[in-house]
Amino acid sequence: MGSGWLDPRRLLSWLSVLLMAEAASRVRASSTGAPRFPAAGVVWTPTVDCRSVCGLNVSDRCSFIRSNPNCHSNSGYLDYLEGIFCHFTPSLLPLTITLYVLWLLYLFLVLGVTAAKFFCPNLSAIATTLKLSHNVAGVTFLAFGNGAPDIFSALVAFSDPRTASLAIGALFGAGVLVTTVVAGGITILRPFLAASRPFLRDIAFYLTAVFLTFTALYLGRVTLAWALAYLGLYVFYVLTVILCTWIYRWQCRRSLVYSMPGTPELLSDSEEDPMSSNTSSYDYGDEYRPFFYQETTVQILARALNPLDSRKWRSQSVSWRVLKVLKLPVEFVLLLTVPVVDPDKDDQNWKRPLNCLHLIVSPVVVVLTLQSGAYGVYEIGGLVPVWAVVVVAGTGLASVTFFATSNWAPPRLHWLFAFLGFLTSALWINAAATEVVNILRSLGVVFQLSNTVLGLTLLAWGNSIGDAFSDFTLARQGYPRMAFSACFGGIIFNLLVGVGLGCLLQTARGSPEVKCFQLSKAYGVCLLLFYAAFLVVALLTEFGVIHLKSV
């Protein structure tokens, strides 16, 4: 019975429930929470739009922000609107906005580093532990890893009705951006023959998801059944991918039985392209250490916490060094707080002193990021805070682990660290996504922009930067079909799961002769022009140049 509690599938289900409970708690807080900054002597109408603050006298703006519930954020660690209108003078507004934009860009960097170097590797390790096939892992765990910033941003935005349009705009904006700019860039970099059947399948599912979202926006509401339909459509998509792969393999086996070479259509429609691995965890300088050299425990810890490889630093360009300097603080904090399991390594990335330290630090990070630290600072019996209890329990577990293991071989239950790293990195992403949403909402108040336009532009751009660079790199390396497929597979997951899960929580290849799939540079240019036209229309509508009649 005891081994049942250590079953990887059960652990994964518990972690999923915990993350969903965190999102649900934000929903309850947004619907029942009281204002965090009650005003003294000034009462404003609670239903006034927060963007009305710009029309008030300078002396009244701070009181309005503090007393108006529509200006309060029910999550996050910083109140950005109060910072703009209460702590900085109006003459310093350009400086304040500049600082906020720089902080926003850095948060996007945090999201990218956390997802690529910590969240995705642990998801891959979990998929390996669960013995999932590449196709199932690709459309579930790896899709979740690649879309983590978008999903968490959507969940955070959907948790507050005032920012729900931000999530819709971001998911739509990212979808249009990826399927036009990124896909167009791929075909410009390396024209190729698209896989006909997977291409049509993904387009059909994406158009269905877009139609569902358009219908929900037209009706003006999303019911429980509608949210479940989103998630059900994604489950159907996963089953369709599995079935298509099985049919392809069956056709290949049948052709081998009859001693027939693989037809061009079968070869071109293959979904078994070599996959690029994102599971390379941070272990700098392995190739430079002597083979028989044994490090001490202190040396292992110091090396494991060092995110900089001095030899690689000297061989890289100036731009790489500048970006690396910006990443160093984030990488160090994540190395200290998030364990990473790598099944491809002989030692599975086992670092005994650091992993024991993770048993203390990671649970503290979990309780201090759940509901923006509300659970961590809660005092049990009015005496002991929760974080102190977690530290004591983690120290005991770390001590047992340290004396029961060695530096040279991973323990039998080392795979459990993948689940701990998955949970910790997910909550780091969630915390950063919360700050991103709050900053964008504040910028919308200052510039009188709707949340929809902010989602279509800034949030969509920020969350799609990593996907764009990854797909362009794949295309340059000779895998344009893989990169092109990723454009559609990722946005199907983001739109269906992002909208479906968010609303659910809120409501409780072809033959060479067939040229119709030949994607040329002209096709890529057309996609870029299409996105430019889409963006122009969205902005003209926002600023009132184009007027749409309401139904």
Coordinates of C-alpha atoms in Angstrom, one line a residue:
M1 CA 0.0 0.0 0.0
G2 CA 2.9 2.3 0.8
S3 CA 4.3 2.0 -2.7
G4 CA 1.0 3.0 -4.2
W5 CA 1.4 6.5 -2.7
L6 CA 4.7 6.8 -4.6
D7 CA 3.1 5.9 -7.9
P8 CA 4.2 8.6 -10.5
R9 CA 0.8 8.9 -12.0
R10 CA -0.8 9.5 -8.6
L11 CA 1.8 12.1 -7.8
L12 CA 1.2 13.8 -11.1
S13 CA -2.6 13.9 -10.4
W14 CA -2.0 15.4 -7.0
L15 CA 0.3 18.1 -8.4
S16 CA -2.3 18.9 -11.1
V17 CA -5.0 19.3 -8.4
L18 CA -2.8 21.5 -6.4
L19 CA -2.1 23.8 -9.3
M20 CA -5.8 23.9 -10.2
A21 CA -6.7 24.7 -6.6
E22 CA -4.2 27.6 -6.7
A23 CA -6.0 29.0 -9.8
A24 CA -9.4 28.4 -8.2
S25 CA -8.4 30.2 -5.0
R26 CA -7.6 33.3 -7.1
V27 CA -11.0 33.1 -8.6
R28 CA -12.7 33.1 -5.2
A29 CA -10.5 35.9 -4.1
S30 CA -11.4 38.0 -7.1
S31 CA -15.1 37.5 -6.4
T32 CA -15.3 37.9 -2.7
G33 CA -12.2 39.8 -1.7
A34 CA -12.4 43.2 -0.2
P35 CA -10.2 46.2 -1.3
R36 CA -6.7 46.0 0.1
F37 CA -6.2 49.7 0.4
P38 CA -9.2 51.3 2.1
A39 CA -9.3 55.1 1.7
A40 CA -9.5 57.5 4.6
G41 CA -12.2 60.1 4.2
V42 CA -12.8 59.6 0.5
V43 CA -15.5 57.4 -1.0
W44 CA -15.8 56.7 -4.7
T45 CA -18.4 54.8 -6.7
P46 CA -17.2 51.2 -6.8
T47 CA -18.3 50.6 -10.4
V48 CA -16.2 53.5 -11.9
D49 CA -13.8 52.2 -14.5
C50 CA -10.2 52.5 -13.2
R51 CA -9.1 54.2 -16.4
S52 CA -11.2 57.2 -15.3
V53 CA -8.3 58.1 -12.9
C54 CA -6.6 60.0 -15.7
G55 CA -9.4 62.5 -15.9
L56 CA -9.2 63.5 -12.3
N57 CA -7.1 66.2 -10.6
V58 CA -3.6 65.1 -9.7
S59 CA -4.4 65.4 -6.0
D60 CA -7.4 63.1 -6.2
R61 CA -5.8 60.3 -8.2
C62 CA -4.1 58.4 -5.3
S63 CA -7.3 58.4 -3.2
F64 CA -9.3 57.2 -6.2
I65 CA -6.8 54.3 -6.8
R66 CA -6.8 53.2 -3.2
S67 CA -10.6 53.4 -2.7
N68 CA -11.9 52.1 -6.0
P69 CA -12.2 48.2 -6.0
N70 CA -11.8 48.2 -9.8
C71 CA -8.2 49.4 -9.3
H72 CA -7.2 46.7 -6.9
S73 CA -5.4 43.5 -7.9
N74 CA -6.3 40.4 -5.9
S75 CA -3.0 38.7 -6.6
G76 CA 0.6 39.6 -7.0
Y77 CA 3.3 41.1 -4.8
L78 CA 3.4 44.7 -6.0
D79 CA 0.6 47.3 -6.6
Y80 CA 1.7 48.9 -9.8
L81 CA -1.2 51.4 -10.0
E82 CA -0.5 52.7 -6.5
G83 CA 3.1 53.0 -7.4
I84 CA 2.3 55.2 -10.5
F85 CA -0.3 57.5 -8.9
C86 CA 0.8 57.5 -5.2
H87 CA 4.5 57.1 -4.9
F88 CA 5.7 58.9 -8.0
T89 CA 5.0 62.5 -9.0
P90 CA 3.3 63.2 -12.3
S91 CA 6.5 64.7 -13.7
L92 CA 8.2 61.3 -13.2
L93 CA 5.5 59.4 -15.1
P94 CA 7.8 58.8 -18.2
L95 CA 10.5 57.4 -15.9
T96 CA 7.9 55.3 -14.1
I97 CA 6.6 53.8 -17.3
T98 CA 10.1 53.2 -18.5
L99 CA 10.9 51.3 -15.4
Y100 CA 7.7 49.3 -15.6
V101 CA 8.4 48.3 -19.3
L102 CA 12.0 47.3 -18.4
W103 CA 10.6 45.2 -15.5
L104 CA 8.0 43.7 -17.9
L105 CA 10.7 42.7 -20.4
Y106 CA 12.7 41.1 -17.5
L107 CA 9.7 39.2 -16.4
F108 CA 9.3 37.8 -19.9
L109 CA 13.0 36.7 -19.6
V110 CA 12.2 35.0 -16.3
L111 CA 9.3 33.2 -17.9
G112 CA 11.4 32.0 -20.8
V113 CA 14.3 30.8 -18.7
T114 CA 12.1 29.0 -16.2
A115 CA 10.1 27.2 -18.8
A116 CA 13.0 26.2 -21.1
K117 CA 15.6 25.2 -18.5
F118 CA 13.6 24.0 -15.5
F119 CA 9.9 23.4 -16.3
C120 CA 10.3 21.5 -19.6
P121 CA 13.1 19.2 -18.5
N122 CA 11.2 18.1 -15.5
L123 CA 8.1 17.5 -17.6
S124 CA 10.2 15.4 -20.0
A125 CA 11.6 13.4 -17.0
I126 CA 8.0 12.8 -15.8
A127 CA 7.0 11.6 -19.2
T128 CA 9.9 9.3 -19.3
T129 CA 9.0 8.0 -15.8
L130 CA 5.5 7.4 -16.9
K131 CA 6.8 5.6 -20.1
L132 CA 4.8 7.7 -22.4
S133 CA 5.4 7.6 -26.2
H134 CA 6.8 10.6 -28.0
N135 CA 3.5 11.4 -29.7
V136 CA 1.5 11.4 -26.4
A137 CA 4.2 13.3 -24.6
G138 CA 4.5 15.8 -27.5
V139 CA 0.8 16.8 -27.5
T140 CA 0.4 16.7 -23.7
F141 CA 3.5 17.3 -21.5
L142 CA 5.8 19.0 -24.0
A143 CA 2.9 21.1 -25.3
F144 CA 2.2 22.2 -21.7
G145 CA 5.9 23.0 -21.2
N146 CA 6.2 25.1 -24.4
G147 CA 2.9 26.9 -23.7
A148 CA 3.5 27.3 -19.9
P149 CA 3.8 31.2 -20.0
D150 CA 0.6 31.5 -22.2
I151 CA -1.4 29.1 -20.1
F152 CA -0.4 30.6 -16.7
S153 CA -1.0 34.1 -18.0
A154 CA -4.4 33.0 -19.2
L155 CA -5.3 31.4 -15.9
V156 CA -4.2 34.4 -14.0
A157 CA -6.1 36.8 -16.3
F158 CA -9.3 34.6 -16.3
S159 CA -9.3 34.5 -12.5
D160 CA -10.3 38.2 -12.5
P161 CA -13.3 39.2 -14.6
R162 CA -11.7 42.6 -15.2
T163 CA -8.8 41.0 -17.0
A164 CA -10.5 38.1 -18.8
S165 CA -10.4 40.0 -22.1
L166 CA -6.6 40.3 -21.6
A167 CA -6.4 36.4 -21.8
I168 CA -8.7 36.2 -24.8
G169 CA -6.7 38.9 -26.6
A170 CA -3.4 37.3 -25.7
L171 CA -4.4 33.8 -26.9
F172 CA -5.8 35.2 -30.1
G173 CA -2.9 37.5 -30.7
A174 CA -0.4 34.8 -30.1
G175 CA -2.3 32.5 -32.4
V176 CA -2.3 35.0 -35.2
L177 CA 1.3 36.0 -34.6
V178 CA 2.6 32.4 -34.6
T179 CA 0.6 31.3 -37.6
T180 CA 1.6 34.3 -39.7
V181 CA 4.8 35.9 -38.6
V182 CA 6.5 32.8 -37.2
A183 CA 5.2 30.4 -39.8
G184 CA 5.9 32.9 -42.5
G185 CA 9.5 33.4 -41.2
I186 CA 10.0 29.6 -41.3
T187 CA 9.0 29.4 -45.0
I188 CA 11.1 32.4 -45.9
L189 CA 14.2 30.9 -44.1
R190 CA 13.7 27.4 -45.6
P191 CA 10.9 26.7 -48.2
F192 CA 9.7 23.1 -47.8
L193 CA 7.0 20.6 -48.8
A194 CA 4.4 20.6 -46.0
A195 CA 3.1 17.3 -44.6
S196 CA -0.4 17.3 -46.1
R197 CA -2.5 15.3 -43.7
P198 CA -1.0 16.5 -40.4
F199 CA -1.1 20.1 -41.8
L200 CA -4.8 19.9 -42.7
R201 CA -5.6 18.1 -39.4
D202 CA -4.0 20.9 -37.3
I203 CA -5.5 23.7 -39.3
A204 CA -9.0 22.0 -39.0
F205 CA -8.7 21.8 -35.2
Y206 CA -7.3 25.3 -34.8
L207 CA -10.1 26.8 -36.9
T208 CA -12.6 24.8 -34.8
A209 CA -11.1 26.3 -31.6
V210 CA -11.2 29.8 -33.1
F211 CA -14.9 29.3 -34.1
L212 CA -15.7 28.2 -30.6
T213 CA -14.1 31.2 -29.1
F214 CA -15.7 33.6 -31.6
T215 CA -19.1 32.1 -30.8
A216 CA -18.5 32.5 -27.1
L217 CA -17.5 36.2 -27.7
Y218 CA -20.6 36.7 -29.8
L219 CA -22.9 35.2 -27.2
G220 CA -21.1 37.2 -24.5
R221 CA -20.9 34.4 -22.0
V222 CA -19.1 31.1 -21.4
T223 CA -21.0 28.4 -19.5
L224 CA -19.7 25.3 -17.8
A225 CA -20.7 23.1 -20.8
W226 CA -18.8 25.5 -23.1
A227 CA -15.6 25.3 -21.0
L228 CA -15.9 21.5 -20.9
A229 CA -16.3 21.5 -24.7
Y230 CA -12.9 23.3 -25.0
L231 CA -11.2 20.7 -22.9
G232 CA -13.1 17.9 -24.6
L233 CA -12.0 19.1 -28.1
Y234 CA -8.4 19.1 -26.9
V235 CA -8.7 15.5 -25.6
F236 CA -10.2 14.6 -29.0
Y237 CA -7.3 16.3 -30.7
V238 CA -4.8 14.2 -28.7
L239 CA -6.7 11.0 -29.5
T240 CA -6.7 12.0 -33.2
V241 CA -2.9 12.5 -33.2
I242 CA -2.4 9.1 -31.5
L243 CA -4.8 7.4 -34.0
C244 CA -3.1 9.1 -37.0
T245 CA 0.3 7.9 -35.8
W246 CA -0.9 4.4 -35.3
I247 CA -2.4 4.3 -38.8
Y248 CA 0.8 5.6 -40.3
R249 CA 2.9 2.9 -38.5
W250 CA 0.4 0.3 -39.6
Q251 CA 0.7 1.4 -43.2
C252 CA 4.5 1.3 -42.9
R253 CA 4.4 -2.3 -41.4
R254 CA 2.0 -3.4 -44.2
S255 CA 4.3 -2.0 -46.9
L256 CA 7.2 -3.8 -45.4
V257 CA 5.3 -7.1 -45.2
Y258 CA 4.5 -6.8 -49.0
S259 CA 8.2 -5.8 -49.6
M260 CA 7.1 -2.5 -50.9
P261 CA 9.3 0.6 -50.4
G262 CA 7.8 3.5 -48.5
T263 CA 5.8 5.7 -50.8
P264 CA 6.7 9.4 -51.0
E265 CA 3.3 10.3 -49.4
L266 CA 3.9 8.0 -46.4
L267 CA 7.4 9.4 -46.0
S268 CA 6.3 13.0 -46.3
D269 CA 3.4 12.6 -43.8
S270 CA 5.6 11.0 -41.2
E271 CA 5.2 12.5 -37.8
E272 CA 8.3 10.7 -36.4
D273 CA 10.7 13.6 -37.2
P274 CA 13.7 13.7 -34.9
M275 CA 12.8 15.7 -31.8
S276 CA 15.0 18.3 -30.4
S277 CA 15.6 17.8 -26.7
N278 CA 14.9 20.5 -24.2
T279 CA 16.0 18.4 -21.3
S280 CA 19.6 19.7 -21.1
S281 CA 19.8 20.7 -17.5
Y282 CA 22.5 23.0 -16.1
D283 CA 25.7 21.1 -15.6
Y284 CA 28.4 23.4 -16.8
G285 CA 31.9 22.2 -17.6
D286 CA 31.4 18.4 -17.5
E287 CA 33.6 17.9 -20.5
Y288 CA 36.5 19.8 -18.9
R289 CA 36.9 17.8 -15.7
P290 CA 39.4 14.9 -15.4
F291 CA 37.9 11.5 -15.7
F292 CA 39.1 10.1 -12.4
Y293 CA 38.7 13.4 -10.5
Q294 CA 36.4 13.1 -7.5
E295 CA 35.0 16.3 -6.1
T296 CA 34.2 17.0 -2.5
T297 CA 30.7 17.8 -1.3
V298 CA 31.4 21.5 -1.1
Q299 CA 32.9 21.5 -4.7
I300 CA 29.8 19.7 -6.0
L301 CA 27.5 22.3 -4.4
A302 CA 29.6 25.2 -5.7
R303 CA 29.7 23.8 -9.2
A304 CA 26.0 23.0 -9.3
L305 CA 25.1 26.5 -8.2
N306 CA 27.3 28.2 -10.8
P307 CA 25.3 29.2 -13.9
L308 CA 28.4 30.5 -15.8
D309 CA 30.9 28.5 -17.7
S310 CA 34.0 30.6 -18.0
R311 CA 35.3 28.7 -21.1
K312 CA 32.0 29.2 -23.0
W313 CA 32.0 32.9 -21.9
R314 CA 35.3 33.6 -23.6
S315 CA 34.1 32.1 -26.9
Q316 CA 30.8 33.9 -27.2
S317 CA 29.8 37.2 -28.8
V318 CA 29.2 40.4 -26.9
S319 CA 25.4 40.2 -27.3
W320 CA 25.4 36.7 -25.8
R321 CA 27.4 37.9 -22.9
V322 CA 25.0 40.8 -22.2
L323 CA 22.0 38.5 -22.3
K324 CA 23.9 36.0 -20.0
V325 CA 24.6 38.7 -17.5
L326 CA 20.8 39.5 -17.4
K327 CA 20.0 35.8 -16.9
L328 CA 22.6 35.1 -14.2
P329 CA 20.4 36.3 -11.2
V330 CA 17.4 34.3 -12.5
E331 CA 19.4 31.2 -13.2
F332 CA 21.1 31.3 -9.8
V333 CA 17.8 31.6 -8.0
L334 CA 16.2 28.9 -10.0
L335 CA 19.2 26.6 -9.6
L336 CA 18.9 27.1 -5.8
T337 CA 15.2 26.5 -5.7
V338 CA 14.2 24.1 -8.5
P339 CA 15.6 20.5 -8.8
V340 CA 16.0 19.2 -12.4
V341 CA 16.1 15.4 -13.2
D342 CA 17.7 14.4 -16.5
P343 CA 17.1 10.7 -17.4
D344 CA 19.6 11.0 -20.3
K345 CA 22.5 11.4 -18.0
D346 CA 24.2 8.6 -16.2
D347 CA 23.7 10.3 -12.8
Q348 CA 20.3 11.7 -13.8
N349 CA 21.6 15.1 -12.8
W350 CA 21.9 14.0 -9.2
K351 CA 23.8 16.6 -7.1
R352 CA 23.6 15.3 -3.5
P353 CA 24.3 18.6 -1.6
L354 CA 22.2 20.7 -3.9
N355 CA 19.3 18.2 -4.0
C356 CA 19.2 18.0 -0.2
L357 CA 19.2 21.8 -0.1
H358 CA 16.2 21.7 -2.5
L359 CA 14.3 19.7 0.0
I360 CA 14.4 22.7 2.3
V361 CA 14.2 25.6 -0.1
S362 CA 11.7 24.3 -2.7
P363 CA 8.8 23.7 -0.3
V364 CA 9.4 27.2 1.1
V365 CA 9.1 28.6 -2.4
V366 CA 5.9 26.7 -2.9
V367 CA 4.2 28.0 0.2
L368 CA 5.4 31.6 -0.4
T369 CA 4.2 31.6 -4.1
L370 CA 0.8 30.0 -3.5
Q371 CA -1.8 32.8 -3.4
S372 CA 1.1 35.3 -3.5
G373 CA 2.4 34.2 -0.1
A374 CA -0.9 34.3 1.8
Y375 CA -0.6 30.7 2.9
G376 CA 3.1 30.9 3.7
V377 CA 2.7 33.8 6.2
Y378 CA -0.4 32.3 7.9
E379 CA 0.3 31.6 11.5
I380 CA -0.8 28.3 12.9
G381 CA -2.6 28.9 16.2
G382 CA -1.4 32.5 16.0
L383 CA 2.1 31.5 16.9
V384 CA 4.1 29.7 14.2
P385 CA 4.0 30.7 10.5
V386 CA 3.5 28.0 7.9
W387 CA 6.9 28.7 6.3
A388 CA 8.7 28.0 9.5
V389 CA 7.0 24.6 9.9
V390 CA 7.9 23.8 6.3
V391 CA 11.6 24.7 7.0
V392 CA 11.7 22.4 10.0
A393 CA 10.1 19.5 8.1
G394 CA 12.3 20.1 5.1
T395 CA 15.5 20.2 7.2
G396 CA 14.6 16.8 8.7
L397 CA 13.9 15.2 5.4
A398 CA 17.1 16.8 3.9
S399 CA 19.2 15.4 6.8
V400 CA 17.9 11.9 6.3
T401 CA 18.5 12.1 2.5
F402 CA 22.0 13.4 2.9
F403 CA 23.2 10.7 5.3
A404 CA 21.3 7.9 3.4
T405 CA 22.8 8.7 0.0
S406 CA 26.2 9.2 -1.7
N407 CA 27.6 11.8 -4.1
W408 CA 28.3 9.3 -6.9
A409 CA 25.0 7.4 -7.4
P410 CA 21.4 8.7 -7.5
P411 CA 19.0 7.2 -4.9
R412 CA 16.2 4.8 -6.0
L413 CA 13.6 7.5 -5.5
H414 CA 15.5 10.3 -7.3
W415 CA 12.6 10.5 -9.8
L416 CA 10.5 12.2 -7.1
F417 CA 12.6 15.3 -7.5
A418 CA 11.2 15.7 -11.0
F419 CA 7.7 16.2 -9.5
L420 CA 9.1 18.6 -6.9
G421 CA 10.9 20.6 -9.7
F422 CA 7.7 20.5 -11.8
L423 CA 5.6 22.0 -9.0
T424 CA 8.2 24.6 -8.0
S425 CA 8.9 25.8 -11.5
A426 CA 5.2 25.9 -12.3
L427 CA 4.6 28.2 -9.3
W428 CA 7.6 30.4 -10.3
I429 CA 6.0 30.8 -13.7
N430 CA 2.7 31.5 -12.2
A431 CA 4.1 34.2 -10.0
A432 CA 5.9 35.9 -12.9
A433 CA 2.8 35.6 -15.1
T434 CA 0.8 37.3 -12.3
E435 CA 3.1 40.3 -12.3
V436 CA 3.0 40.5 -16.1
V437 CA -0.8 40.7 -16.1
N438 CA -0.8 43.3 -13.3
I439 CA 1.8 45.5 -15.2
L440 CA -0.1 45.2 -18.4
R441 CA -3.3 46.2 -16.7
S442 CA -1.6 49.2 -15.1
L443 CA -0.2 50.3 -18.5
G444 CA -3.7 50.0 -19.9
V445 CA -5.0 52.4 -17.3
V446 CA -2.3 54.9 -17.9
F447 CA -2.5 54.8 -21.8
Q448 CA -6.3 54.3 -21.8
L449 CA -6.0 51.0 -23.7
S450 CA -8.4 48.1 -23.4
N451 CA -7.1 44.8 -22.0
T452 CA -8.0 43.1 -25.3
V453 CA -5.5 45.3 -27.2
L454 CA -2.8 44.8 -24.6
G455 CA -3.3 41.0 -24.9
L456 CA -3.2 41.2 -28.7
T457 CA 0.1 43.1 -28.7
L458 CA 2.3 43.2 -25.6
L459 CA 1.3 40.0 -23.8
A460 CA 1.1 38.0 -27.1
W461 CA 4.5 39.3 -28.3
G462 CA 6.2 38.6 -25.0
N463 CA 4.8 35.0 -24.6
S464 CA 5.6 34.2 -28.3
I465 CA 9.2 35.3 -28.3
G466 CA 10.6 32.0 -27.1
D467 CA 8.5 30.0 -29.6
A468 CA 9.6 32.2 -32.4
F469 CA 13.3 31.8 -31.6
S470 CA 12.9 28.0 -31.1
D471 CA 11.0 27.5 -34.4
F472 CA 13.4 29.7 -36.4
T473 CA 16.4 27.7 -35.0
L474 CA 14.7 24.4 -35.9
A475 CA 14.2 25.7 -39.5
R476 CA 17.8 26.8 -39.8
Q477 CA 19.0 23.4 -38.6
G478 CA 17.0 21.7 -41.4
Y479 CA 13.7 20.8 -39.7
P480 CA 11.2 23.3 -41.2
R481 CA 8.4 20.8 -41.1
M482 CA 8.8 20.2 -37.4
A483 CA 9.0 23.9 -36.7
F484 CA 5.9 24.6 -38.9
S485 CA 3.9 21.8 -37.1
A486 CA 4.9 23.2 -33.8
C487 CA 3.3 26.5 -34.7
F488 CA -0.1 24.9 -35.0
G489 CA 0.2 22.3 -32.3
G490 CA 1.2 24.8 -29.6
I491 CA -1.6 27.3 -30.3
I492 CA -4.2 24.6 -30.4
F493 CA -3.1 23.6 -26.9
N494 CA -2.9 27.2 -25.7
L495 CA -6.3 28.2 -27.0
L496 CA -8.3 25.2 -26.0
V497 CA -6.7 24.5 -22.7
G498 CA -6.1 28.2 -21.8
V499 CA -9.6 29.2 -22.5
G500 CA -11.2 26.0 -21.5
L501 CA -9.4 25.5 -18.2
G502 CA -9.5 29.2 -17.3
C503 CA -13.3 29.4 -17.9
L504 CA -13.8 26.0 -16.2
L505 CA -12.1 27.3 -13.1
Q506 CA -14.0 30.5 -13.3
T507 CA -17.4 28.8 -13.6
A508 CA -16.7 26.1 -10.9
R509 CA 3.3 14.5 -45.6
G510 CA 2.0 14.5 -49.7
S511 CA 3.8 13.2 -52.8
P512 CA 6.4 15.4 -54.6
E513 CA 3.9 15.9 -57.5
V514 CA 1.3 17.5 -55.3
K515 CA 2.3 21.1 -55.2
C516 CA -0.7 22.5 -53.3
F517 CA 1.3 22.0 -50.0
Q518 CA 4.5 23.5 -51.3
L519 CA 5.2 26.5 -49.0
S520 CA 7.4 29.1 -50.7
K521 CA 8.8 32.4 -49.7
A522 CA 5.8 34.2 -51.3
Y523 CA 3.6 32.3 -48.9
G524 CA 5.7 33.5 -46.0
V525 CA 5.5 37.1 -47.2
C526 CA 1.7 36.8 -47.5
L527 CA 1.5 35.6 -43.9
L528 CA 3.6 38.6 -42.7
L529 CA 1.4 41.0 -44.6
F530 CA -1.7 39.3 -43.2
Y531 CA -0.5 39.8 -39.6
A532 CA 0.3 43.4 -40.3
A533 CA -3.2 44.0 -41.7
F534 CA -4.7 42.2 -38.6
L535 CA -2.7 44.4 -36.2
V536 CA -3.6 47.6 -38.1
V537 CA -7.3 46.8 -38.0
A538 CA -7.2 45.9 -34.3
L539 CA -5.4 49.2 -33.4
L540 CA -7.7 51.3 -35.6
T541 CA -10.7 49.8 -33.9
E542 CA -9.3 50.4 -30.5
F543 CA -8.7 54.1 -31.2
G544 CA -12.1 54.6 -32.8
V545 CA -11.1 55.1 -36.4
I546 CA -13.1 52.0 -37.3
H547 CA -16.5 51.7 -35.8
L548 CA -18.2 48.3 -35.5
K549 CA -21.9 48.1 -35.0
S550 CA -23.0 46.2 -31.9
V551 CA -25.5 43.4 -32.3

